[in-house]
Amino acid sequence: MNRKKHLVEETSISKVSIETGELIEETRTRTHVISRVQEPFFCTYTKVLGMLYNVKTITATKLFWKFCEMSEFNSGKVRITTEDRYRICKELGFTGNTYYNALRELEICNIVAKSGRGEFVINPELAWKGDSKTREQLLKSGCRITLQPDNSFQV
């Protein structure tokens, strides 16, 4: 794991003899902050893991795990640019049609929802990258992924 050390504060205290003007004692303190790079991590929740049983293809399952990996911290949002889509297809060995079919399957199973052009949200009841307090607040606020009559998903 990569760690970076940053100097935050440096303090120096000197004691000088009044009689001789000589340096008696000097104390230096340094305060450092060590930061580390966050590892990609997300949780899946077993209570609703049955949603994944509705996924019929391995390609959809692979795309789901890739979306989980790419999701934003504490939001579940996934932003996919054209370049991202090409990279995902190359990494997973998908064609463009395979990608779109897998994505549609995830949408039908209410695992991900389209929230804008190239933007998706992972159902927080199933998987989450972030702190559990934020997830609980989101779920308590009534956030759910639902299929609307016009066949578009909304959060």
mmCIF file of C-alpha atoms in Angstrom:
data_model
loop_
_atom_site.group_PDB
_atom_site.id
_atom_site.type_symbol
_atom_site.label_atom_id
_atom_site.label_comp_id
_atom_site.label_asym_id
_atom_site.label_seq_id
_atom_site.Cartn_x
_atom_site.Cartn_y
_atom_site.Cartn_z
ATOM 1 C CA MET A 1 0.000 0.000 0.000
ATOM 2 C CA ASN A 2 1.359 3.438 -0.912
ATOM 3 C CA ARG A 3 1.921 5.796 1.989
ATOM 4 C CA LYS A 4 2.895 9.440 1.862
ATOM 5 C CA LYS A 5 4.372 11.334 4.789
ATOM 6 C CA HIS A 6 3.595 15.058 5.037
ATOM 7 C CA LEU A 7 5.181 17.455 7.509
ATOM 8 C CA VAL A 8 2.370 19.384 9.154
ATOM 9 C CA GLU A 9 4.115 21.331 11.908
ATOM 10 C CA GLU A 10 7.630 21.842 13.242
ATOM 11 C CA THR A 11 8.212 23.500 16.619
ATOM 12 C CA SER A 12 11.463 24.492 18.266
ATOM 13 C CA ILE A 13 11.774 25.537 21.915
ATOM 14 C CA SER A 14 15.086 26.913 23.188
ATOM 15 C CA LYS A 15 16.112 27.584 26.794
ATOM 16 C CA VAL A 16 18.888 30.126 27.239
ATOM 17 C CA SER A 17 20.726 30.885 30.468
ATOM 18 C CA ILE A 18 20.013 34.426 31.593
ATOM 19 C CA GLU A 19 23.368 34.655 33.321
ATOM 20 C CA THR A 20 25.648 33.369 30.540
ATOM 21 C CA GLY A 21 23.487 33.686 27.439
ATOM 22 C CA GLU A 22 24.375 30.097 26.695
ATOM 23 C CA LEU A 23 21.944 27.657 25.071
ATOM 24 C CA ILE A 24 20.964 25.215 27.809
ATOM 25 C CA GLU A 25 18.365 23.088 26.098
ATOM 26 C CA GLU A 26 16.677 22.930 22.718
ATOM 27 C CA THR A 27 13.616 20.833 21.953
ATOM 28 C CA ARG A 28 12.354 20.242 18.438
ATOM 29 C CA THR A 29 9.023 18.646 17.655
ATOM 30 C CA ARG A 30 7.813 17.561 14.268
ATOM 31 C CA THR A 31 4.269 16.515 13.529
ATOM 32 C CA HIS A 32 3.691 14.372 10.478
ATOM 33 C CA VAL A 33 0.545 13.066 8.858
ATOM 34 C CA ILE A 34 0.801 9.770 7.062
ATOM 35 C CA SER A 35 -1.805 9.342 4.391
ATOM 36 C CA ARG A 36 -2.399 6.205 2.423
ATOM 37 C CA VAL A 37 -3.993 5.485 -0.875
ATOM 38 C CA GLN A 38 -7.499 4.058 -0.467
ATOM 39 C CA GLU A 39 -7.782 0.520 -1.763
ATOM 40 C CA PRO A 40 -10.746 -0.220 -4.018
ATOM 41 C CA PHE A 41 -13.321 -1.751 -1.683
ATOM 42 C CA PHE A 42 -17.054 -2.278 -1.731
ATOM 43 C CA CYS A 43 -19.487 -4.356 0.314
ATOM 44 C CA THR A 44 -22.267 -6.597 -0.843
ATOM 45 C CA TYR A 45 -25.226 -7.214 1.418
ATOM 46 C CA THR A 46 -26.488 -10.770 1.755
ATOM 47 C CA LYS A 47 -30.055 -9.827 2.670
ATOM 48 C CA VAL A 48 -30.784 -8.881 -0.943
ATOM 49 C CA LEU A 49 -28.074 -10.933 -2.650
ATOM 50 C CA GLY A 50 -30.902 -12.900 -4.255
ATOM 51 C CA MET A 51 -31.136 -10.048 -6.792
ATOM 52 C CA LEU A 52 -28.011 -11.486 -8.389
ATOM 53 C CA TYR A 53 -29.740 -14.867 -8.799
ATOM 54 C CA ASN A 54 -31.980 -13.185 -11.356
ATOM 55 C CA VAL A 55 -28.947 -12.350 -13.492
ATOM 56 C CA LYS A 56 -28.831 -15.008 -16.186
ATOM 57 C CA THR A 57 -25.499 -14.285 -17.883
ATOM 58 C CA ILE A 58 -21.941 -14.233 -16.626
ATOM 59 C CA THR A 59 -21.341 -11.121 -18.729
ATOM 60 C CA ALA A 60 -23.883 -9.164 -16.667
ATOM 61 C CA THR A 61 -22.279 -10.417 -13.453
ATOM 62 C CA LYS A 62 -18.832 -9.336 -14.668
ATOM 63 C CA LEU A 63 -20.162 -5.909 -15.614
ATOM 64 C CA PHE A 64 -21.798 -5.558 -12.202
ATOM 65 C CA TRP A 65 -18.487 -6.242 -10.401
ATOM 66 C CA LYS A 66 -16.704 -3.768 -12.715
ATOM 67 C CA PHE A 67 -19.329 -1.108 -11.929
ATOM 68 C CA CYS A 68 -18.883 -1.774 -8.194
ATOM 69 C CA GLU A 69 -15.151 -1.303 -8.599
ATOM 70 C CA MET A 70 -15.650 1.995 -10.482
ATOM 71 C CA SER A 71 -18.402 3.435 -8.260
ATOM 72 C CA GLU A 72 -17.910 6.706 -6.411
ATOM 73 C CA PHE A 73 -17.343 6.646 -2.669
ATOM 74 C CA ASN A 74 -20.553 7.252 -0.669
ATOM 75 C CA SER A 75 -22.799 7.704 -3.696
ATOM 76 C CA GLY A 76 -22.891 4.470 -5.690
ATOM 77 C CA LYS A 77 -22.684 6.511 -8.889
ATOM 78 C CA VAL A 78 -20.774 5.182 -11.858
ATOM 79 C CA ARG A 79 -19.828 7.531 -14.680
ATOM 80 C CA ILE A 80 -18.980 5.752 -17.927
ATOM 81 C CA THR A 81 -17.391 7.725 -20.745
ATOM 82 C CA THR A 82 -16.946 6.318 -24.229
ATOM 83 C CA GLU A 83 -13.301 5.627 -23.364
ATOM 84 C CA ASP A 84 -14.364 3.821 -20.167
ATOM 85 C CA ARG A 85 -16.782 1.655 -22.147
ATOM 86 C CA TYR A 86 -14.041 0.699 -24.638
ATOM 87 C CA ARG A 87 -11.640 -0.076 -21.777
ATOM 88 C CA ILE A 88 -14.259 -2.186 -19.966
ATOM 89 C CA CYS A 89 -15.052 -4.110 -23.137
ATOM 90 C CA LYS A 90 -11.362 -4.764 -23.718
ATOM 91 C CA GLU A 91 -10.730 -5.830 -20.083
ATOM 92 C CA LEU A 92 -13.756 -8.129 -19.967
ATOM 93 C CA GLY A 93 -13.506 -9.397 -23.548
ATOM 94 C CA PHE A 94 -16.886 -7.934 -24.523
ATOM 95 C CA THR A 95 -18.144 -6.608 -27.821
ATOM 96 C CA GLY A 96 -20.212 -3.424 -27.764
ATOM 97 C CA ASN A 97 -23.414 -5.452 -28.081
ATOM 98 C CA THR A 98 -22.382 -7.747 -25.229
ATOM 99 C CA TYR A 99 -21.775 -4.693 -23.018
ATOM 100 C CA TYR A 100 -25.185 -3.169 -23.791
ATOM 101 C CA ASN A 101 -26.991 -6.518 -23.341
ATOM 102 C CA ALA A 102 -25.302 -7.044 -19.964
ATOM 103 C CA LEU A 103 -26.148 -3.496 -18.901
ATOM 104 C CA ARG A 104 -29.788 -3.944 -19.917
ATOM 105 C CA GLU A 105 -29.956 -7.172 -17.907
ATOM 106 C CA LEU A 106 -28.628 -5.367 -14.809
ATOM 107 C CA GLU A 107 -31.237 -2.645 -15.305
ATOM 108 C CA ILE A 108 -34.081 -5.169 -15.679
ATOM 109 C CA CYS A 109 -32.984 -6.896 -12.447
ATOM 110 C CA ASN A 110 -32.971 -3.511 -10.602
ATOM 111 C CA ILE A 111 -29.273 -3.880 -9.825
ATOM 112 C CA VAL A 112 -28.230 -0.674 -11.570
ATOM 113 C CA ALA A 113 -30.253 2.266 -12.800
ATOM 114 C CA LYS A 114 -29.481 4.878 -15.413
ATOM 115 C CA SER A 115 -29.397 8.300 -13.775
ATOM 116 C CA GLY A 116 -28.218 10.400 -16.719
ATOM 117 C CA ARG A 117 -26.210 10.219 -19.908
ATOM 118 C CA GLY A 118 -23.401 7.777 -19.172
ATOM 119 C CA GLU A 119 -24.301 7.784 -15.482
ATOM 120 C CA PHE A 120 -25.581 4.865 -13.472
ATOM 121 C CA VAL A 121 -26.320 4.153 -9.839
ATOM 122 C CA ILE A 122 -25.755 0.811 -8.151
ATOM 123 C CA ASN A 123 -28.647 -0.273 -5.961
ATOM 124 C CA PRO A 124 -27.394 0.551 -2.414
ATOM 125 C CA GLU A 125 -29.434 -2.323 -1.001
ATOM 126 C CA LEU A 126 -27.130 -4.727 -2.854
ATOM 127 C CA ALA A 127 -23.642 -3.176 -2.956
ATOM 128 C CA TRP A 128 -22.004 -0.090 -1.470
ATOM 129 C CA LYS A 129 -18.589 1.587 -1.521
ATOM 130 C CA GLY A 130 -18.411 4.017 1.368
ATOM 131 C CA ASP A 131 -19.224 4.266 5.024
ATOM 132 C CA SER A 132 -22.214 2.413 6.396
ATOM 133 C CA LYS A 133 -23.650 5.517 8.103
ATOM 134 C CA THR A 134 -24.078 7.306 4.766
ATOM 135 C CA ARG A 135 -25.636 4.180 3.237
ATOM 136 C CA GLU A 136 -28.119 3.882 6.112
ATOM 137 C CA GLN A 137 -29.094 7.553 5.747
ATOM 138 C CA LEU A 138 -29.597 7.040 2.014
ATOM 139 C CA LEU A 139 -31.789 3.982 2.552
ATOM 140 C CA LYS A 140 -33.788 5.680 5.326
ATOM 141 C CA SER A 141 -34.438 8.635 3.027
ATOM 142 C CA GLY A 142 -36.417 6.251 0.826
ATOM 143 C CA CYS A 143 -33.874 5.946 -1.975
ATOM 144 C CA ARG A 144 -34.873 2.976 -4.102
ATOM 145 C CA ILE A 145 -34.259 1.972 -7.668
ATOM 146 C CA THR A 146 -37.569 1.490 -9.400
ATOM 147 C CA LEU A 147 -38.739 0.669 -12.895
ATOM 148 C CA GLN A 148 -41.018 3.382 -14.199
ATOM 149 C CA PRO A 149 -43.888 2.664 -16.652
ATOM 150 C CA ASP A 150 -41.938 4.291 -19.492
ATOM 151 C CA ASN A 151 -39.228 1.620 -19.004
ATOM 152 C CA SER A 152 -36.626 4.081 -17.741
ATOM 153 C CA PHE A 153 -34.978 3.741 -14.359
ATOM 154 C CA GLN A 154 -34.755 6.479 -11.785
ATOM 155 C CA VAL A 155 -33.250 6.824 -8.345
#
